[in-house]
XYZ file of C-alpha atoms in Angstrom:
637
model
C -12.034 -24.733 -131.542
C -13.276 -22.424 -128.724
C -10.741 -23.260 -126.776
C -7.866 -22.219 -129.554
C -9.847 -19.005 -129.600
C -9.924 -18.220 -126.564
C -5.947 -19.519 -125.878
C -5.561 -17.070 -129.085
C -7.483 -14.118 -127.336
C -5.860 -14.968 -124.151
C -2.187 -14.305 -125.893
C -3.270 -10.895 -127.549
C -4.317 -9.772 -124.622
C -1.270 -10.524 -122.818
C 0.595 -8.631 -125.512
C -1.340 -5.754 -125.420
C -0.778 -5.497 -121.539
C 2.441 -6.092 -122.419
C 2.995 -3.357 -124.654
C 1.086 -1.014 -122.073
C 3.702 -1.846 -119.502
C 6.865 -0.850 -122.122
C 5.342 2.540 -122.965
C 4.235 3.462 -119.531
C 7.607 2.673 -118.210
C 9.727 4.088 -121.184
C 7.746 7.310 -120.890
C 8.426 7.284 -116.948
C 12.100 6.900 -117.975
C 12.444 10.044 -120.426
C 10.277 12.085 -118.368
C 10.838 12.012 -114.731
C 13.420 14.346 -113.100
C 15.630 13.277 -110.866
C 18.024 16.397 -110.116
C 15.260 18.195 -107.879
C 16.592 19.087 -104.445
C 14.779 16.770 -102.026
C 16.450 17.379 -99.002
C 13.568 19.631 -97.261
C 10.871 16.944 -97.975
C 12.961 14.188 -96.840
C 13.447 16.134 -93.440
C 9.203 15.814 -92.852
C 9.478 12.682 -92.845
C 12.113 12.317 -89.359
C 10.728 10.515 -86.456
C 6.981 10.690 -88.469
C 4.619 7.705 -88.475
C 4.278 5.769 -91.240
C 1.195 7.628 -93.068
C 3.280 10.876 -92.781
C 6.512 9.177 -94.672
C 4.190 7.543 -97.265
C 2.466 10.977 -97.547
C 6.315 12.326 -97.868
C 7.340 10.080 -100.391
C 4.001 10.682 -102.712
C 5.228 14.088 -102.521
C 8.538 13.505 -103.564
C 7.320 11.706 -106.745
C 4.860 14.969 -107.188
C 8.499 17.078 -107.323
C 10.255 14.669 -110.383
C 7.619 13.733 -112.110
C 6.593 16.633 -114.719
C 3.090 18.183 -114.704
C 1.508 16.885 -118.061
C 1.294 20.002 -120.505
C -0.085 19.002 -123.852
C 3.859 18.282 -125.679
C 4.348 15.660 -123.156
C 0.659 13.975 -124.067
C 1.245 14.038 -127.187
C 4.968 12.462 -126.843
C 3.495 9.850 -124.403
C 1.051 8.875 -126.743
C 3.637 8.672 -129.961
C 5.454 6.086 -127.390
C 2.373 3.904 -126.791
C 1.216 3.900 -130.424
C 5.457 3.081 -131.461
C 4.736 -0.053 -128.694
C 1.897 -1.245 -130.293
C 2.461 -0.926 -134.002
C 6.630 -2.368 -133.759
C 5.200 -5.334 -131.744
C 6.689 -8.106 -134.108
C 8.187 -11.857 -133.955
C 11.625 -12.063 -133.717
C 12.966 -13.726 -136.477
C 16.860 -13.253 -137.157
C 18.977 -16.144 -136.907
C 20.500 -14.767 -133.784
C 19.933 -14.780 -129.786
C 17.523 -12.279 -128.357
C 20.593 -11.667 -126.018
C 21.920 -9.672 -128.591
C 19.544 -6.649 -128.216
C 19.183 -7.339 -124.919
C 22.737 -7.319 -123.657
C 23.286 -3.426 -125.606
C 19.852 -2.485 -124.297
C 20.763 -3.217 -120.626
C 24.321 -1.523 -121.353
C 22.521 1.904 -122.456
C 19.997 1.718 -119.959
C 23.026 1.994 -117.575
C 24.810 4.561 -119.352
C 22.048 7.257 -119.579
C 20.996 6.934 -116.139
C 23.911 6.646 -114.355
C 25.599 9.201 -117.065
C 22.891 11.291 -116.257
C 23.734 11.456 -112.671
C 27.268 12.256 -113.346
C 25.992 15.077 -115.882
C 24.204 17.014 -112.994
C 26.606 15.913 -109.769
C 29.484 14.887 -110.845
C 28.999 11.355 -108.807
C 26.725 8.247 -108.943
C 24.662 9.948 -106.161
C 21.342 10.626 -108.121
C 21.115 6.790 -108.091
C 22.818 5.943 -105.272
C 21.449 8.733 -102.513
C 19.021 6.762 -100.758
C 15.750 4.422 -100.962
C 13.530 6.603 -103.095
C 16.372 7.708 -106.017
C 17.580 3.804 -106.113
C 13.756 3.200 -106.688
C 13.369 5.920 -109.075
C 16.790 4.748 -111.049
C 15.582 1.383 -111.277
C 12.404 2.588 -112.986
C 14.243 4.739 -115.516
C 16.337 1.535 -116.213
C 13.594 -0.719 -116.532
C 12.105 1.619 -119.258
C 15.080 2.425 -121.108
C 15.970 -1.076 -121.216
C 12.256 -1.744 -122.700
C 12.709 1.071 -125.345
C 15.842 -0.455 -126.100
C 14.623 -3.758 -126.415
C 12.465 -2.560 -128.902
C 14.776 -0.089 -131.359
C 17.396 -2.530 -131.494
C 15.788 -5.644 -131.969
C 13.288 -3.692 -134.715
C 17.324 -3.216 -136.392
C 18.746 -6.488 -136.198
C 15.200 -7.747 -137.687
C 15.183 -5.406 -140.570
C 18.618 -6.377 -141.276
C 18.384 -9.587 -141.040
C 15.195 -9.442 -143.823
C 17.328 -8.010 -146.265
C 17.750 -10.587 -149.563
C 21.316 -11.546 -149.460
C 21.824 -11.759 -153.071
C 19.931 -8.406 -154.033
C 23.108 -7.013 -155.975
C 24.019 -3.285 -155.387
C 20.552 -2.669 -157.358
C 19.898 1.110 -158.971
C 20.417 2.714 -162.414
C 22.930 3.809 -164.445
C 24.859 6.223 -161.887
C 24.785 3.847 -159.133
C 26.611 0.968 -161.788
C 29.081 3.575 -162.795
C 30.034 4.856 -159.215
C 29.339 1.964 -157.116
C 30.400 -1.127 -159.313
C 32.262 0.507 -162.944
C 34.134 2.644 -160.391
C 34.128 1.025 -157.053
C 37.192 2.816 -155.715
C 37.459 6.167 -157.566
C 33.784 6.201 -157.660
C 32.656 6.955 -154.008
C 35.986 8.984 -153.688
C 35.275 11.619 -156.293
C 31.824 12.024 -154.356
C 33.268 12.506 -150.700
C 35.612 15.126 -152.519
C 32.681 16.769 -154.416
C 30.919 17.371 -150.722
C 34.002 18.002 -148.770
C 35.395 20.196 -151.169
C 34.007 23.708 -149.757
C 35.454 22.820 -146.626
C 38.911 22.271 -148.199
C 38.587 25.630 -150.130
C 37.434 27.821 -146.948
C 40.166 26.309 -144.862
C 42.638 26.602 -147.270
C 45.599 25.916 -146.503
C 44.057 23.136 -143.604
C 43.377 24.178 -139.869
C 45.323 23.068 -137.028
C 45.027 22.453 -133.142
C 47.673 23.414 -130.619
C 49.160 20.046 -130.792
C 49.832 20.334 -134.472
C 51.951 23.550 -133.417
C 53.779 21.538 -130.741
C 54.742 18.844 -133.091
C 56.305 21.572 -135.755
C 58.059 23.177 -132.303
C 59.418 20.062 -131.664
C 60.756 19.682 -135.516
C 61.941 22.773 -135.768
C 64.081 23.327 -132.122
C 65.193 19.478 -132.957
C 63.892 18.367 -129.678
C 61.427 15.858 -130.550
C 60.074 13.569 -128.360
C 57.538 10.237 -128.165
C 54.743 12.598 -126.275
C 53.728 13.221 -130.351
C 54.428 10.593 -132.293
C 57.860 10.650 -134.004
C 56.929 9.574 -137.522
C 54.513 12.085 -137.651
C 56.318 15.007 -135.923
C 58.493 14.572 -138.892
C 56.425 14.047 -141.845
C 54.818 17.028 -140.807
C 58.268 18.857 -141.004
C 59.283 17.254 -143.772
C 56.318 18.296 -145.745
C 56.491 21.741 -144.408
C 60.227 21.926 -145.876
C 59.267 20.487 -149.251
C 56.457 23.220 -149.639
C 58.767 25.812 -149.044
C 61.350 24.536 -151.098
C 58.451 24.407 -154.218
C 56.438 27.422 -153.221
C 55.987 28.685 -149.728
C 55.162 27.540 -146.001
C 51.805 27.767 -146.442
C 52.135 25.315 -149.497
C 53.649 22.835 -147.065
C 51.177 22.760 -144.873
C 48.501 22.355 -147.617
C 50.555 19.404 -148.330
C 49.998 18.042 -145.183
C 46.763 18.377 -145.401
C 46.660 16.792 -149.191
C 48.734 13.773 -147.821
C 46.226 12.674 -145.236
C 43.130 13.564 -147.034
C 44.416 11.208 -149.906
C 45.495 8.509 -147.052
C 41.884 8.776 -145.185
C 39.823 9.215 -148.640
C 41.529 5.690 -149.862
C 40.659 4.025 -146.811
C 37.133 4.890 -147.325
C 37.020 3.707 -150.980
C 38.685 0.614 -149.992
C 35.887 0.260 -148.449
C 33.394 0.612 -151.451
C 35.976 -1.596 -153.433
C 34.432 -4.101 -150.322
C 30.805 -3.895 -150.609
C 31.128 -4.622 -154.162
C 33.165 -7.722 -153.338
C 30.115 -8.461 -150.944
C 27.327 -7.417 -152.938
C 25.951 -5.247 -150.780
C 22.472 -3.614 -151.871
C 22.893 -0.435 -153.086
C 20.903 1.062 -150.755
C 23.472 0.255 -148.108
C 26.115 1.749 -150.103
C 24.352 4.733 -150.752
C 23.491 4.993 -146.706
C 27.234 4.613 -146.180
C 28.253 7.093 -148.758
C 26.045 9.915 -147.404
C 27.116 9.524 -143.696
C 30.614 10.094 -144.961
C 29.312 13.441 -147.165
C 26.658 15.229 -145.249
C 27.567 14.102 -141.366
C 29.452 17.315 -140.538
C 32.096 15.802 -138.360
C 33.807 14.148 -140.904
C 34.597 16.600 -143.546
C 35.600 19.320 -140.394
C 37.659 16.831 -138.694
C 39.824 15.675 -141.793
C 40.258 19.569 -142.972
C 42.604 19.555 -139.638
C 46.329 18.627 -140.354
C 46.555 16.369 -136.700
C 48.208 13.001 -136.233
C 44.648 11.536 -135.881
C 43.663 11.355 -139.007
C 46.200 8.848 -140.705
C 45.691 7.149 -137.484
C 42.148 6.816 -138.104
C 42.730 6.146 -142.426
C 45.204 3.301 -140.895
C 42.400 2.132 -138.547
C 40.322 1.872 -140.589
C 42.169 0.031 -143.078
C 43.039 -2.264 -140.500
C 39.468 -2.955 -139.607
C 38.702 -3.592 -143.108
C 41.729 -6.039 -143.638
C 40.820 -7.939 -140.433
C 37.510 -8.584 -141.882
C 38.362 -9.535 -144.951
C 41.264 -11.852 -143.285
C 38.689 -13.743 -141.492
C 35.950 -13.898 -144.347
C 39.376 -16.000 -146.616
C 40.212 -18.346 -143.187
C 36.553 -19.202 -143.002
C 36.309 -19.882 -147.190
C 39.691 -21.384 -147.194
C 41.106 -19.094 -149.586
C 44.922 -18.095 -148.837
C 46.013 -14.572 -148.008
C 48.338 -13.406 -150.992
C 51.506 -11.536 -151.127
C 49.704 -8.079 -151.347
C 47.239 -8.510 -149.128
C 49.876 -9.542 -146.138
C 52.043 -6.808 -147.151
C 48.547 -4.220 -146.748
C 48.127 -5.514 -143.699
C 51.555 -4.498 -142.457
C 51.364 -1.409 -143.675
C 47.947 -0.835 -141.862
C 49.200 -1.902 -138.361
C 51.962 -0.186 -139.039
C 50.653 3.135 -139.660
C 48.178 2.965 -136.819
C 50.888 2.364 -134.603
C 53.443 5.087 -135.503
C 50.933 7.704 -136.302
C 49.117 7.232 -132.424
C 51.413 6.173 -129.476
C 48.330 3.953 -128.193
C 48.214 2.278 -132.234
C 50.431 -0.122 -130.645
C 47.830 -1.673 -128.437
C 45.064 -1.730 -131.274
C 47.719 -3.709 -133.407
C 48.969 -6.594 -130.650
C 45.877 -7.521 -129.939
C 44.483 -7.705 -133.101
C 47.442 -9.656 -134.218
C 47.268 -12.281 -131.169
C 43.799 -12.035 -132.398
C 43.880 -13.429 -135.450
C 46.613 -15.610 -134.737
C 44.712 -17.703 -132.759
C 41.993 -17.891 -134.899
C 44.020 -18.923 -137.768
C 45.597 -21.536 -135.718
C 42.879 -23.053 -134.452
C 41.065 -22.992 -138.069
C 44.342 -23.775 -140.745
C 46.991 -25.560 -138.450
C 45.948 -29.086 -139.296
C 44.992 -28.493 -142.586
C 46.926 -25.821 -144.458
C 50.447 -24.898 -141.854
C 52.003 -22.899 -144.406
C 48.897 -20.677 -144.976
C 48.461 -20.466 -141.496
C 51.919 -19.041 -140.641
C 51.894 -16.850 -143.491
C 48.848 -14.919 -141.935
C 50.960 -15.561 -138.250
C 53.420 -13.361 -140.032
C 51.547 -10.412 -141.239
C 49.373 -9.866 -138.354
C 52.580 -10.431 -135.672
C 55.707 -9.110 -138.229
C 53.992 -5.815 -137.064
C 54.594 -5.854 -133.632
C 57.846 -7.123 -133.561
C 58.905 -4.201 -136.436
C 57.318 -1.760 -134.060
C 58.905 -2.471 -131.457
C 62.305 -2.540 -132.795
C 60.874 1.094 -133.767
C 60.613 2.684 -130.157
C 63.067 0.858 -128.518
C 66.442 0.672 -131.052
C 65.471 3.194 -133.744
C 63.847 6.499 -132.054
C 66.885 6.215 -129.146
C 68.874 6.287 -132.541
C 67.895 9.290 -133.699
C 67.935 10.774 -130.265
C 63.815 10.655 -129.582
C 63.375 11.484 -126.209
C 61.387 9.498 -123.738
C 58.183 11.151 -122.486
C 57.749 8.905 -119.374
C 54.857 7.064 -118.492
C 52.851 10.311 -117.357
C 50.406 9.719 -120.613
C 49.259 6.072 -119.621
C 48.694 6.952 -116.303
C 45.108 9.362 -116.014
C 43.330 6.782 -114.791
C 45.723 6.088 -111.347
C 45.774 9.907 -110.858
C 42.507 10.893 -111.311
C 41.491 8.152 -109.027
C 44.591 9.782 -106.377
C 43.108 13.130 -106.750
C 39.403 12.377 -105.974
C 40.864 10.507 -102.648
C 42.408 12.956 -101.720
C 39.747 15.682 -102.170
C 37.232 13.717 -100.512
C 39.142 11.458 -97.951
C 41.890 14.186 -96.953
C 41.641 14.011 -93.361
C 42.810 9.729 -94.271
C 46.246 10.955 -95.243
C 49.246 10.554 -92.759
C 52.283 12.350 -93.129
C 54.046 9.384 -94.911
C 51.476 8.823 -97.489
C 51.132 12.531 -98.350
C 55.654 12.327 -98.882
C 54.934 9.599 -101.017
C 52.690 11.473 -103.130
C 54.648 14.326 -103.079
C 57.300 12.665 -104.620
C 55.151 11.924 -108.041
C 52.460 14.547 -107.827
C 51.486 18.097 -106.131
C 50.148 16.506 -103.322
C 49.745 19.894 -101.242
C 47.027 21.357 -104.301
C 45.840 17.857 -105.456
C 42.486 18.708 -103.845
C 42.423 22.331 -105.223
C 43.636 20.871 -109.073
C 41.200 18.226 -109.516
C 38.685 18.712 -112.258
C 36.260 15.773 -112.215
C 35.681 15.607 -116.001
C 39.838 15.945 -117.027
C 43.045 15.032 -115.581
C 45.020 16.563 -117.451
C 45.658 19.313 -114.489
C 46.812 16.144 -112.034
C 48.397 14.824 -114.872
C 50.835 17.691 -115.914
C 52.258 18.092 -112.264
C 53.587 14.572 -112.514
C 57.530 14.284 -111.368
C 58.793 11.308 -109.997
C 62.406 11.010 -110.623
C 62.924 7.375 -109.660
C 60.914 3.796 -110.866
C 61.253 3.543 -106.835
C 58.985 6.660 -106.569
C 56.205 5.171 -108.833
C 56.364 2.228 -107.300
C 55.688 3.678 -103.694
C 52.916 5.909 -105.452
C 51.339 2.521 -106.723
C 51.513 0.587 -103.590
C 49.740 3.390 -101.929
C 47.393 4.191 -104.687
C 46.057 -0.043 -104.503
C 45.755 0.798 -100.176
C 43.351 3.552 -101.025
C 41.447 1.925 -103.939
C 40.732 -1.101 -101.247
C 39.895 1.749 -98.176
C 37.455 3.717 -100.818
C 36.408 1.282 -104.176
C 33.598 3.360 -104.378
C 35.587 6.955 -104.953
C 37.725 5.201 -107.353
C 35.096 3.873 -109.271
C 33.041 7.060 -109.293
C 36.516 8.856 -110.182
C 37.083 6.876 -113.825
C 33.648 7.077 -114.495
C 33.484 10.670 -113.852
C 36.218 10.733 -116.303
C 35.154 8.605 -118.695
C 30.622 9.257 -118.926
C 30.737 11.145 -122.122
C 31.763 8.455 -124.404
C 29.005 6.275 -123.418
C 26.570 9.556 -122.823
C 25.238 12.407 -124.714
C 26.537 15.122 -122.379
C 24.643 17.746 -125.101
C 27.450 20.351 -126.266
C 27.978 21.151 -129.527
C 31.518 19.790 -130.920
C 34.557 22.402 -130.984
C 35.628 22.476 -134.593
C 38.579 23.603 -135.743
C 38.709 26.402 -138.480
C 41.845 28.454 -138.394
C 45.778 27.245 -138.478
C 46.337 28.945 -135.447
C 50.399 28.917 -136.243
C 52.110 32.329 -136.272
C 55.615 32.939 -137.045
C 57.035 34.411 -133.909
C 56.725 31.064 -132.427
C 58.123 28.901 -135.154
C 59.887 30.157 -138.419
C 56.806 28.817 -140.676
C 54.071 31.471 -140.571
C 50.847 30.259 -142.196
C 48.511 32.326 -143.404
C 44.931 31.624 -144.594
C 42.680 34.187 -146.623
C 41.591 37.196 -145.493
C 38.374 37.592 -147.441
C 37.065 34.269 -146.673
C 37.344 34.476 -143.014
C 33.274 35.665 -142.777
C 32.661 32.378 -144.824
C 34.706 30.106 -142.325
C 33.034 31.590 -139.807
C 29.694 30.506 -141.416
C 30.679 27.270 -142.032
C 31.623 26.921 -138.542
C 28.172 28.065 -137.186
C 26.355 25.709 -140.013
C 28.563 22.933 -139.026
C 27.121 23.136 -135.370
C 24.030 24.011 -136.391
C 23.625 20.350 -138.000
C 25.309 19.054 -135.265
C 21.792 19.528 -133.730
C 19.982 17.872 -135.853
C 18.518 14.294 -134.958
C 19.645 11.172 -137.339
C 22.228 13.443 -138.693
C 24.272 14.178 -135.226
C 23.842 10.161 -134.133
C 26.867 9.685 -135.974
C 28.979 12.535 -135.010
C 27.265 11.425 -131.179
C 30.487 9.639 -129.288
C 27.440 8.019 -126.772
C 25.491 6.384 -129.654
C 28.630 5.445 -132.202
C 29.306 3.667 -128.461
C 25.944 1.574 -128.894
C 26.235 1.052 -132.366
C 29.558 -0.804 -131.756
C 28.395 -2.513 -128.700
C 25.199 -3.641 -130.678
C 27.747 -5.434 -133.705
C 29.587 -6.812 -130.921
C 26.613 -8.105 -129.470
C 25.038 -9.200 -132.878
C 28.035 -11.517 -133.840
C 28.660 -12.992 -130.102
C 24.892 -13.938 -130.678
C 25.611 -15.634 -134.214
C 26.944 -18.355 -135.506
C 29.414 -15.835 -137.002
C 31.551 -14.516 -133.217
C 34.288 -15.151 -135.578
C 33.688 -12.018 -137.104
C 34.088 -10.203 -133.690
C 37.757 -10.702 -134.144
C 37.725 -8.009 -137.264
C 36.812 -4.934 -135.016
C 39.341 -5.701 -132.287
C 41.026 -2.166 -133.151
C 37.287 -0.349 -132.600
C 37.150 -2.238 -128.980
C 40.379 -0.925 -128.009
C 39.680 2.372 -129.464
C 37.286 2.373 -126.525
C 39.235 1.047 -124.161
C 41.715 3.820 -125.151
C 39.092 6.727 -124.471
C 38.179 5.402 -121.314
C 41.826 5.899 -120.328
C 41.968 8.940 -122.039
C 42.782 12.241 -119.986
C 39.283 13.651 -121.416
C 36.117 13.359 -122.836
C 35.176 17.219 -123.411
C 35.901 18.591 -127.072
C 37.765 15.456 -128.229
C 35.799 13.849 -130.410
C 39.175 13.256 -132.226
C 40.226 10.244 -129.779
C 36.762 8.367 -130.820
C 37.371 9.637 -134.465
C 38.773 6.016 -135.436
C 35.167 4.045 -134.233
C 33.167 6.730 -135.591
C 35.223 6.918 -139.281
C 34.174 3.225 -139.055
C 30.267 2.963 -137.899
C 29.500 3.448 -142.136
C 30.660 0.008 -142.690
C 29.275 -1.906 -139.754
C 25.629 -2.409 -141.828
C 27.676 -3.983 -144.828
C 29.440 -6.084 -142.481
C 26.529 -7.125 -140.727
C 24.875 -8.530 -144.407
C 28.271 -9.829 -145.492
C 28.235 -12.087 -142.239
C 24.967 -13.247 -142.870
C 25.291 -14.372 -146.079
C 28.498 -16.480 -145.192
C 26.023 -18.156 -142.690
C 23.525 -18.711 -145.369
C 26.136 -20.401 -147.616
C 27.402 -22.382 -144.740
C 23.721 -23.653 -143.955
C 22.931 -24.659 -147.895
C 26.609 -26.362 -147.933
């Protein structure tokens, strides 16, 4: 009996130390400073004994760690007593790998972001002895603090009763179950309404100009999407033909919200299928309302946001597709026919859709085959069909139908940031490497005399938009040359694409640029919209409110492009850790969504190319408890 107490004693201590160690180094991480000019203390320490350069480096710590005022007790002590009282078994059904794996992930991305933030490189980790020291203590207690939040998630989602029902009174039974799709959409409307009404007839961004350009000098080409260069014409005529311009473009507007508002009650429709609780639903329903990015992103009449209603269809449908392969039950004749509709979309609305929609399709494919070949062939091809139908269809689009109708070819200028970003940073840094022959052979694709000058670490568009090769010959040469460097200089190349790429895996801190006003005037294309004078002091409100909320904690996580990063990483990482990695397949399109940003031109101000995973993060709790409770039901069968 002693001996169990004192085995028993032994193990609280040792959890208590334990917990000690997390705070102390997750308080380390979020309050030392690492972007403190060093230089002069590091020069005391030259041709010093050894007491001197341990004196030096005590003094370096003095300069990036903070001098305790009484906001930084206090926070240090809320992180000790968070250690203590969240210290809890883990108990979900699922490896420990999947908090861990995330955790490790953002531990990365805010200290290495963070070093890109204030330099622009890698080198507030990478400098020397003391930062790679200091880095690996900021990793060691972000990763702890990490550890913690996410498996204190996965555990509190994993406790929820998987039959609960969508619980509540009488409103949440007529919105949530009575009314499952018109339901949740009348409420979205309700909140986003204002923002419909002050923006009457719909902002716009300069690309939304270009597009109508393009449809009205009858020069389109594939650098906008086709399908929606026209629809956006085509509306524009149809409003003037009923009313005025300005009508047209409302319609524009109308036509996506009603596309992107059905793909969100589609989604309700769902979690009534599933059974979610209602709290869930009512979580889900309220980040759609109140989060400010949503309603002031879909008030903009852009080619993203049918993308993003097809997306998210798509994501939907791919769930739902493997939930039926798992139970055995067939895919009908409406379902396969949503499911083209939904890759379709994606891919004609967004010239990068088509990626999203070939690998989801090879996908599921493979899953199906593996799963229904033996057993059920026709049932199998029949899904074959609507997830690859798609792709074919698509491309029969681009490469017989737009030459058709006389779309012109953009060239491969668009796919190709990451290749000249990488160029440019070589050549800004290693210019003195260049011989005569390489620098013709850039010249003959890029501005290789002001490459150096041009290069903006954080965009390429400016590399980008001098691109000229004439020949496939040229861009071959370029490439050949481009793969010498990469091998002479990995590390610039490397530090190059992540300069590029940070902010979607980091909170760089700015508030988001909205868009308010149409921004089209007639003397550059014969439409001239107009919006309301009087309520221009009100948009201009709204605007400032918008950011203002944009500041605020819990709400701004999911307007945040870094943490809707970690929340999809952490499902990822929650199903590869379940019995359920099936379900991984479902949120292919979110995984090349990211993939997509991180070959994206930008980060800064374009929320819009991560609109697609954030549109989605809603859903991913519902998911999560749908999952589990096909796990349940395969354990009792």
């Amino acid at each position: 009996m002693n001996y169990r107490m004192m085995k028993k004693e032994m193990t609280a201590f040792v959890v208590r130390k334990k917990n000690w160690l997390y705070a102390a180094l997750t308080c380390f991480a979020l309050l030392v400073t690492l972007n403190v000019d060093l230089s002069g203390i590091g020069a005391e320490a030259n041709g010093s004994g050894i007491f001197t350069q341990l004196s030096v480096q005590i003094k370096k710590l003095e300069y990036v760690l903070p001098v305790f005022h009484y906001r930084d007790a206090l926070f240090a002590l809320m992180i000790f007593f968070f250690f203590v009282k969240t210290d809890m078994p883990w108990n979900a059904p699922v490896s420990k790998w999947s908090y861990r794996i995330p955790a490790a992930l953002t531990a990365f991305f805010l200290v290495f972001g963070y070093s890109f933030l204030c330099t622009n490189s890698w080198n507030l980790v990478c400098m020397d002895t003391f930062h790679r020291l200091m880095s690996a203590g900021m990793m060691a207690g972000f990763f702890a603090l990490f550890c913690r939040i996410y498996m204190l998630l996965i555990n509190r989602l994993c406790a929820v009763e998987p039959d609960s029902g969508p619980g509540g009174g009488k409103f949440t039974e007529l919105v949530m179950e009575k009314h499952a799709f018109w339901g949740p959409m009348l409420v979205i409307l309700l909140f986003w309404m204002p923002y419909i009404l002050v923006k009457f007839p719909g902002a716009a961004m300069p690309e939304t100009l270009a597009e109508m350009r393009q449809y009205y000098w009858n020069a389109i080409n594939n650098y906008y999407p086709p399908l929606h260069t026209v629809m956006v014409g085509f509306l524009m005529e149809l409003g003037n033909f009923l009313w005025s311009y300005t009508f047209g473009f409302f319609l524009n507007l109308a036509v996506q919200l009603a596309l992107l508002l059905s793909a969100f009650s589609y989604g309700f429709v769902l979690m009534k299928r599933w059974k979610t609780p209602g709290r869930f639903r009512w979580f889900a329903l309220a980040v759609i309302c109140i989060v400010q990015f949503f309603p002031m992103e879909a008030t903009v009449v852009e080619k993203d946001v049918p993308y993003t209603a097809c997306v998210i269809f798509l994501v939907l449908q791919l769930y739902e597709m493997v939930r039926r392969i798992k139970t055995g039950e067939r895919l009908s004749g409406r379902q396969a026919s949503g499911l083209v509709l939904s890759c379709m979309g994606a891919a004609c609305f967004r010239n990068e859709g088509f990626f999203l929609i070939t690998a989801s399709g090879v996908g599921i494919s493979v899953y199906a085959y593996s799963v229904l070949w033996k057993d059920d062939r026709s049932a199998c091809i029949r899904i074959f069909a609507a997830a690859l139908i798609p792709v074919f269809l698509f491309g029969g689009y681009q490469k017989l139908l737009q030459p058709l109708c006389k779309v012109e070819d953009n060239g491969p200028k668009e796919a190709l940031s990451i290749p000249f970003q990488q160029t440019a940073r070589y050549v800004r840094d290693y210019e003195y490497e260049i011989t005569d022959e390489e620098e013709e052979i850039l010249s003959r694709v890029l501005d290789a005399g002001n490459l150096a000058e041009l290069y903006d670490p954080i965009t390429a568009d400016p590399v980008k938009y001098t691109y000229h090769a004439e020949t496939e010959a040229d861009l071959a040469a370029y490439f050949r040359l481009w793969f010498h460097q990469l091998l002479r200089h990995p590390g610039s190349a490397v530090q190059a694409s992540m300069n590029n790429a940070y902010g979607w895996f980091y909170q760089e801190g700015y508030a988001h640029n909205y868009m308010m006003t149409s921004q089209i005037e007639g003397h550059e294309v014969r439409w001239e919209i107009t919006q309301p004078a009087k309520l221009a002091g009100i948009r201009q409100m709204m605007e400032r409110i918008a950011k203002l909320l944009s500041r605020i904690p819990v709400i701004n996580w999911f307007e945040n492009a870094g943490i809707v990063s970690w929340m999809t990483i952490l499902l990822i990482a929650f199903w590869a850790g379940s019995p359920q990695k099936q379900y991984i397949l479902s949120v292919i399109p979110l995984i090349m969504a990211l993939l997509v940003c991180i070959a994206a031109p930008t980060f800064r101000y374009q929320m819009r190319y991560i609109m697609p995973v954030v549109f989605c993060v809603p859903y991913y709790a519902p998911m999560i408890l749908q999952s589990l409770r096909d796990g349940d039901d395969c354990r009792e069968n």
